[in-house]
Coordinates of C-alpha atoms in Angstrom, one line a residue:
X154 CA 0.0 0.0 0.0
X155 CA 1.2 3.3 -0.9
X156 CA 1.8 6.3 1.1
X157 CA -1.5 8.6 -0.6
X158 CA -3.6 5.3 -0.1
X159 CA -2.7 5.1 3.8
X160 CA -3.9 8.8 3.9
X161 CA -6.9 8.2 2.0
X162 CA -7.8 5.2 4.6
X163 CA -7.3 7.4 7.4
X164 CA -9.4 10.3 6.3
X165 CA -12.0 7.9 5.8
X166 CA -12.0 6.6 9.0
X167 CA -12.2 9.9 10.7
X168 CA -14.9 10.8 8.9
X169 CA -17.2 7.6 9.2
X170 CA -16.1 8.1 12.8
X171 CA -17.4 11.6 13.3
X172 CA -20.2 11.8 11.3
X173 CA -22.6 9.6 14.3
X174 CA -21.3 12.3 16.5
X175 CA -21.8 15.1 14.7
X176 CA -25.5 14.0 14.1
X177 CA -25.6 13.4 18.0
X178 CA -24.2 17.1 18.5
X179 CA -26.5 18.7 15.9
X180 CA -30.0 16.8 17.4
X181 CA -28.5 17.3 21.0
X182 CA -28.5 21.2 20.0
X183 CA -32.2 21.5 18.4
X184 CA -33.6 20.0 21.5
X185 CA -31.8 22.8 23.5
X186 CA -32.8 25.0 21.5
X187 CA -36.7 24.2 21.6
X188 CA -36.4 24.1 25.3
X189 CA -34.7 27.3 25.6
X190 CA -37.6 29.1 23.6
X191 CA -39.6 27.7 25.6
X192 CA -37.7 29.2 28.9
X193 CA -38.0 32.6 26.8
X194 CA -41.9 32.4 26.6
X195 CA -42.5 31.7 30.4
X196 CA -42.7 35.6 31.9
X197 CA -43.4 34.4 35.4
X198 CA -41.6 31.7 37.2
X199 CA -42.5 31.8 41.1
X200 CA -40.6 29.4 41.8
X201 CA -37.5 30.1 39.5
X202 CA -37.5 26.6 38.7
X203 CA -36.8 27.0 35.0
X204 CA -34.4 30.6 35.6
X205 CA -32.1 28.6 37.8
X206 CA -32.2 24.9 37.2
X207 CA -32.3 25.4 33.2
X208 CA -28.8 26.8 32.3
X209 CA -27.0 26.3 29.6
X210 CA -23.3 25.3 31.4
X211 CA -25.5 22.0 32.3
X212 CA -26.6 19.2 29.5
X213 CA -30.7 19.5 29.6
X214 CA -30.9 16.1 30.3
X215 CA -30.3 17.0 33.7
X216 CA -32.5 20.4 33.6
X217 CA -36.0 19.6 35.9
X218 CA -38.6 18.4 34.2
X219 CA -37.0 16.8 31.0
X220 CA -36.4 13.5 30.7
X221 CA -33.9 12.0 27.7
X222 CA -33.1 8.5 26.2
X223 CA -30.2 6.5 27.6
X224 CA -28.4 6.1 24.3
X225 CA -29.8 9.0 21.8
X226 CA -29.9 11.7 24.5
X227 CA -32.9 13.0 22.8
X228 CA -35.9 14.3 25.3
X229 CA -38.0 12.1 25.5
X230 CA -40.4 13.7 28.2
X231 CA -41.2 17.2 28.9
X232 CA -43.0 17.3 32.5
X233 CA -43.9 20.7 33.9
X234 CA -46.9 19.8 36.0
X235 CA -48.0 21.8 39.3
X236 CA -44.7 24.2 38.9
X237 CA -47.2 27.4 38.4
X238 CA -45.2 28.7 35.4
X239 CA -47.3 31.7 33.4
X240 CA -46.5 31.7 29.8
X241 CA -47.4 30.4 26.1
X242 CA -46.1 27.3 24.0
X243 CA -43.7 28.4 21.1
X244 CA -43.6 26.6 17.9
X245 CA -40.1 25.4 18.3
X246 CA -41.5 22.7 20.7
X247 CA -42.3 21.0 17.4
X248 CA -38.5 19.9 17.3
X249 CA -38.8 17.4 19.9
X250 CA -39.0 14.9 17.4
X251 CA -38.4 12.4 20.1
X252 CA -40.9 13.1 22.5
X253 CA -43.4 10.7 23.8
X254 CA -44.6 12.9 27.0
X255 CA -45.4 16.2 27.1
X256 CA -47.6 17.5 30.8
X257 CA -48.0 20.9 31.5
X258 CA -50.9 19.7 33.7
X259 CA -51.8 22.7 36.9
X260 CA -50.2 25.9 35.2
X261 CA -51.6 29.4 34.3
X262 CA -50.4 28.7 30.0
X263 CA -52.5 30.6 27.7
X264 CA -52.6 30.9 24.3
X265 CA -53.5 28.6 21.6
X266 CA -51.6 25.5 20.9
X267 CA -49.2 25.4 18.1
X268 CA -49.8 23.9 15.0
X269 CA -46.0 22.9 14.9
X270 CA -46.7 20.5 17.1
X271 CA -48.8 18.5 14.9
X272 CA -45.2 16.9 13.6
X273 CA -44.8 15.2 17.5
X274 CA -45.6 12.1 15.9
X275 CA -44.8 9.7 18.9
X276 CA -46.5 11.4 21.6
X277 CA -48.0 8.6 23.8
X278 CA -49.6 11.2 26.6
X279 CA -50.0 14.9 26.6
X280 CA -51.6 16.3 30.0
X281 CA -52.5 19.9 29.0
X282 CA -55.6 19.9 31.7
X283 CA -56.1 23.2 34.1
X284 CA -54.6 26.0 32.5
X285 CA -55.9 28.7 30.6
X286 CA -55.5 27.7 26.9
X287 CA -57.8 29.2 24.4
X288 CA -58.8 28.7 20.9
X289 CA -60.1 25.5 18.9
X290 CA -59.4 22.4 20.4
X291 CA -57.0 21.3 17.2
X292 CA -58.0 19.1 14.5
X293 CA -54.2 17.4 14.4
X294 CA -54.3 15.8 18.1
X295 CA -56.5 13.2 16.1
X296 CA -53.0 12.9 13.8
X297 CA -51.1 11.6 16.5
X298 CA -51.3 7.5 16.3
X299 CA -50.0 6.4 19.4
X300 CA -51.9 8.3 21.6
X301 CA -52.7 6.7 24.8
X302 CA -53.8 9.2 27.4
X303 CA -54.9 12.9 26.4
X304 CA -56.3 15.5 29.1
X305 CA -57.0 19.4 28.0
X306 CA -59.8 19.8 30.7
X307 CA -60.3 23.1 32.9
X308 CA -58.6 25.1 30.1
X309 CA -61.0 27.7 27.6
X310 CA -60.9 26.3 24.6
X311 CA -64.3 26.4 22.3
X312 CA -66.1 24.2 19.7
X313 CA -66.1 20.5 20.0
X314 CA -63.7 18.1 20.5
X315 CA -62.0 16.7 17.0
X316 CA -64.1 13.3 15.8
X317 CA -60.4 11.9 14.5
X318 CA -59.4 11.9 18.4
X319 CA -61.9 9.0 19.2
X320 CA -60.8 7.0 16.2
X321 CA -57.5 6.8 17.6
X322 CA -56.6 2.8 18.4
X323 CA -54.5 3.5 21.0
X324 CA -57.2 5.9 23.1
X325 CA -59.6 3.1 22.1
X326 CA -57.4 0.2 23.4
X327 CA -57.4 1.7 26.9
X328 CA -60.8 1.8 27.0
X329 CA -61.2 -1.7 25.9
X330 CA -58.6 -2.6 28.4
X331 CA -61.1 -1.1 31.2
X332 CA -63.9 -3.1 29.6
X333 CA -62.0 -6.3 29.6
X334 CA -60.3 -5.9 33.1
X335 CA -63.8 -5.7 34.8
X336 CA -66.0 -8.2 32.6
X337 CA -67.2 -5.1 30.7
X338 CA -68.6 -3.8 34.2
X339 CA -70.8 -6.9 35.3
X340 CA -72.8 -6.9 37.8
X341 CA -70.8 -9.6 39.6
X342 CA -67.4 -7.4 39.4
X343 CA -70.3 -4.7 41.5
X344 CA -68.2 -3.0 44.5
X345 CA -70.5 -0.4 45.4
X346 CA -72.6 2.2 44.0
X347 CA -72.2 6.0 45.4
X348 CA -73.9 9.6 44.2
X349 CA -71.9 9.9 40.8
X350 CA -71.2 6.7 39.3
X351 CA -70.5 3.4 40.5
X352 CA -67.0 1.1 41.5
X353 CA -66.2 -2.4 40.2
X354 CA -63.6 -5.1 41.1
X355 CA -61.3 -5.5 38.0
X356 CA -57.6 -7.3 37.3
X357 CA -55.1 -6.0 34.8
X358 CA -52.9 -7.3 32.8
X359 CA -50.2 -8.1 35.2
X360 CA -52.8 -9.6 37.5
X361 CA -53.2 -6.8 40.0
X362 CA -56.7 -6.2 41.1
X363 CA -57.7 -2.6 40.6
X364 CA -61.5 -0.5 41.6
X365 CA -62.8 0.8 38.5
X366 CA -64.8 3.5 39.4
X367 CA -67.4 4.6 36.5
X368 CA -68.9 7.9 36.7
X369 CA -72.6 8.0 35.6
X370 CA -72.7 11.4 33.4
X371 CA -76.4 11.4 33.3
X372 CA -76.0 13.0 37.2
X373 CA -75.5 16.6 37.6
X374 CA -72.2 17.3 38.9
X375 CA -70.5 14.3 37.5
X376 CA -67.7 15.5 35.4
X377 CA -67.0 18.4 37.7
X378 CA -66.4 15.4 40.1
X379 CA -64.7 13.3 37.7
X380 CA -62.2 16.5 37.0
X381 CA -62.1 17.1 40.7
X382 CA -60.7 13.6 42.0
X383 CA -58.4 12.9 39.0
X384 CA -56.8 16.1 39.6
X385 CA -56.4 15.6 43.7
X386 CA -55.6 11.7 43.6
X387 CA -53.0 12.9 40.5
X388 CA -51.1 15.2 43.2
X389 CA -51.0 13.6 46.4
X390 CA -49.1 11.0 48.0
X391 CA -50.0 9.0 51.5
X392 CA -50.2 5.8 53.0
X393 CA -53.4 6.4 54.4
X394 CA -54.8 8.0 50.8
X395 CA -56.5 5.7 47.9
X396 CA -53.7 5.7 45.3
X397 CA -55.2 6.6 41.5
X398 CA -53.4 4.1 38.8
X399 CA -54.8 5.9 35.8
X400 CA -57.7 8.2 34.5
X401 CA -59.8 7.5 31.5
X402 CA -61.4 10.5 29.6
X403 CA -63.6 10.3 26.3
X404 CA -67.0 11.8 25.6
X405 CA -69.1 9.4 27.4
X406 CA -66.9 7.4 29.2
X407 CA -64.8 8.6 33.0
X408 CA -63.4 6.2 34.3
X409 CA -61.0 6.3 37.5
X410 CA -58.8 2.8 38.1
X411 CA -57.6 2.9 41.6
X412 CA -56.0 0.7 44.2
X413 CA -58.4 -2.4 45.7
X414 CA -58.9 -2.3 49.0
X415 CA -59.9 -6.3 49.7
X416 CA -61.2 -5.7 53.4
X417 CA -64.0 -3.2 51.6
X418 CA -65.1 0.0 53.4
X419 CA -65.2 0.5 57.3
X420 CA -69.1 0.9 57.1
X421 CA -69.4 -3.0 55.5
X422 CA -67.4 -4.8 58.2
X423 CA -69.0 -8.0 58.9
X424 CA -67.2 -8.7 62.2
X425 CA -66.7 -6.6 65.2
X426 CA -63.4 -4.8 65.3
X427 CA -61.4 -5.0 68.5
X428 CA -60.5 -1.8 70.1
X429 CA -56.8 -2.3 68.7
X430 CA -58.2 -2.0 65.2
X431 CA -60.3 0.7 66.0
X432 CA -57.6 2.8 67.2
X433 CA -55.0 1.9 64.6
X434 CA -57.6 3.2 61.9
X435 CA -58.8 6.5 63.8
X436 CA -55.1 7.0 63.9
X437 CA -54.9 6.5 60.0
X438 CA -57.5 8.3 59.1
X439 CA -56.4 11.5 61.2
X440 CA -52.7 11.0 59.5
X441 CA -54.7 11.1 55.7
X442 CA -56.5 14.4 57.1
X443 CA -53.9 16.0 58.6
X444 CA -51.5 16.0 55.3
X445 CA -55.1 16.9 53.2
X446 CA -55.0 19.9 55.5
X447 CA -51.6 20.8 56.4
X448 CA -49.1 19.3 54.3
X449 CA -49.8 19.4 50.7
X450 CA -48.1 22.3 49.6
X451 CA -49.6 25.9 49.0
X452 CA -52.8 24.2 48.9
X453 CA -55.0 22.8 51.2
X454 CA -57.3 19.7 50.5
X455 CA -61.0 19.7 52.5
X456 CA -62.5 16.4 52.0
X457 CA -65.6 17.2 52.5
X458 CA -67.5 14.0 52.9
X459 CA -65.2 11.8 55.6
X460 CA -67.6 8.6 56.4
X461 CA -67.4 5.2 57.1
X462 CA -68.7 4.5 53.6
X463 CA -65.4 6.3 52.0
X464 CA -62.4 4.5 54.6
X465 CA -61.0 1.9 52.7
X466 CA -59.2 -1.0 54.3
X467 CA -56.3 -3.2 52.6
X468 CA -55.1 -6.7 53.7
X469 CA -53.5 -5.3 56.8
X470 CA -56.7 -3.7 58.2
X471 CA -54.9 -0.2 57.0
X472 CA -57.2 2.4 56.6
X473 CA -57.4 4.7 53.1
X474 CA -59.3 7.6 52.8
X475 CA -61.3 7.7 49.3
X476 CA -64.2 9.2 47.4
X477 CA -62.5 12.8 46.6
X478 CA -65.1 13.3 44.4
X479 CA -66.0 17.0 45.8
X480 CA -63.0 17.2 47.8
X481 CA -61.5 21.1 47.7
X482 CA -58.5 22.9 46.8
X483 CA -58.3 26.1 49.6
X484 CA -54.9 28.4 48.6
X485 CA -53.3 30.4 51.6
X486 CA -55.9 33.0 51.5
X487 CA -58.8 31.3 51.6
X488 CA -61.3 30.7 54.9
X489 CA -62.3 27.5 55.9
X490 CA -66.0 29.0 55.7
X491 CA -65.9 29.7 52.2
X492 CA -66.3 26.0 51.4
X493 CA -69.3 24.9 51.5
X494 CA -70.9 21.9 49.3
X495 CA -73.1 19.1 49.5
X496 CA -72.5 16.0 51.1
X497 CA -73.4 12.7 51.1
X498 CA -74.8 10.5 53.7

């Protein structure tokens, strides 16, 4: 082999050798890019989440919110739920190619969504519920093929919700899923019935048992209650609180799946309860209240409708506090006296 071939071998090398990089550079920059526009749009940050944790002298996979793929470093996931961030979407957002989540669930966004996004073709779950959005609802969420779980409620959007979104297989498939899990609601899988829908015993595919609860939309007051408990159970965390699994959201169907409790409700005990038990779950009950009241955040949950029908009870005779239903949100100003609803009895 020559001298001028060796050369010619190396620069080959070096550039079949670069040329992955490069592309990893180049994609690595867009999504840094899209994410800083969005940083640009957000004119009030309470928090300074985004001003201080989203610099550029840090790789974005590391910035809060955003997660990326182990090998492509591509964002993957965009999550800025319950950070109470004031802004508007930019187009540029459209450049996560690689997205599959994108929540701004609990914000104060505005605006109309951009038609950019449209080209997010493997979004599996966008969360856009409770801010103040405006605008048609668009035509191209019904584009996106593999969505699974979609939420825009408690915005201001107008007109009707895109007929291409129910078509979608995958939206579709988690209904079916639901309908499957619980023997398409029959009456043997029957829980309990309570003032908005009712609950059913169901297993999923991994062969957990789950509580379906089905909200009857006929009743006044059921989708505000529907909106309401998915958007409580979504932010809380406590032993001694019902956990949500998943919510499920089309035109006539709300579904909540939620952890089974297999000793049923405190008011359907069949034995007597020594005075052991009874203390252990006065004691769990008061420990759910207490963090309702006091320890979630800026906000303060009111349950509203604490009965013996709503305490839960697991294998262990642990108590859970359920039925959130009409369950209140009370900020730092707010009185106590202000909230006032209609229970159940």
């Amino acid at each position: 082999m020559s001298h001028d071939d060796e050369v010619n071998v190396i620069e080959v090398t070096i550039v079949v050798s670069i040329g992955p990089v490069a592309a990893r550079i180049t994609n690595f920059t867009t999504d840094q890019s899209a994410l800083l526009a969005l940083k640009s749009h957000i004119t009030n940050d309470p928090h300074n989440i985004l001003t201080t944790k989203w610099s550029t002298t840090t790789s974005i996979c590391n910035w809060v919110g955003v997660t990326c793929g182990v090998r492509h470093l591509r964002v993957t996931a965009l999550n800025l739920s319950y950070m109470d961030l004031t802004g508007t979407i930019p187009p540029h957002l459209g450049n996560l190619s690689f997205l599959v989540k994108l929540h701004f669930r609990n914000n104060s966004f505005h605006g109309t969504l951009p038609q950019e996004l449209a080209r997010l073709l493997g979004l599996q779950s966008i969360n856009f519920g409770f801010n103040n959005f405006t605008g048609t609802i668009p035509v191209w969420f019904g584009s996106l093929s593999k969505l699974q779980a979609f939420n825009i409620f408690g915005n201001q959007f107008s007109g009707s919700m895109p007929a291409a979104i129910f078509n979608l297989s995958a939206l579709q498939a988690r209904t079916n899923n639901h309908l499957r899990a619980t023997n398409r609601f029959h009456e043997s899988n029957l829980l309990g019935t309570g003032g908005f829908g009712s609950v059913y015993k169901g297993t999923i595919s991994d062969g957990i048992d789950v509580a379906v609860k089905v909200f009857n939309l006929q009743i006044e007051g059921a989708f505000k209650s529907f909106d309401s408990e998915c958007d409580v159970l979504s932010n809380i965390r406590h032993r001694n609180l019902i956990k949500i699994i998943s919510c499920c959201s089309q035109p006539d169907f709300r579904a909540l799946v939620l952890q089974y409790m297999s000793n049923g409700s405190l008011e359907n005990q069949n034995s007597p309860l020594n005075i052991l038990q009874r203390l252990n779950i006065m004691t769990d009950v008061a420990s759910a209240l207490e963090y309702l009241h006091h320890d979630h955040g800026p906000n303060h949950v009111v349950h509203c409708d604490v009965k013996p029908g709503n305490i839960l009870l697991d294998d262990d005779m642990v108590a859970h506090v359920a039925d959130l239903g009409i369950a209140r949100l009370l900020g730092e100003g707010d009185s106590m006296t202000q909230t006032i609803v209609e229970v159940s009895i």
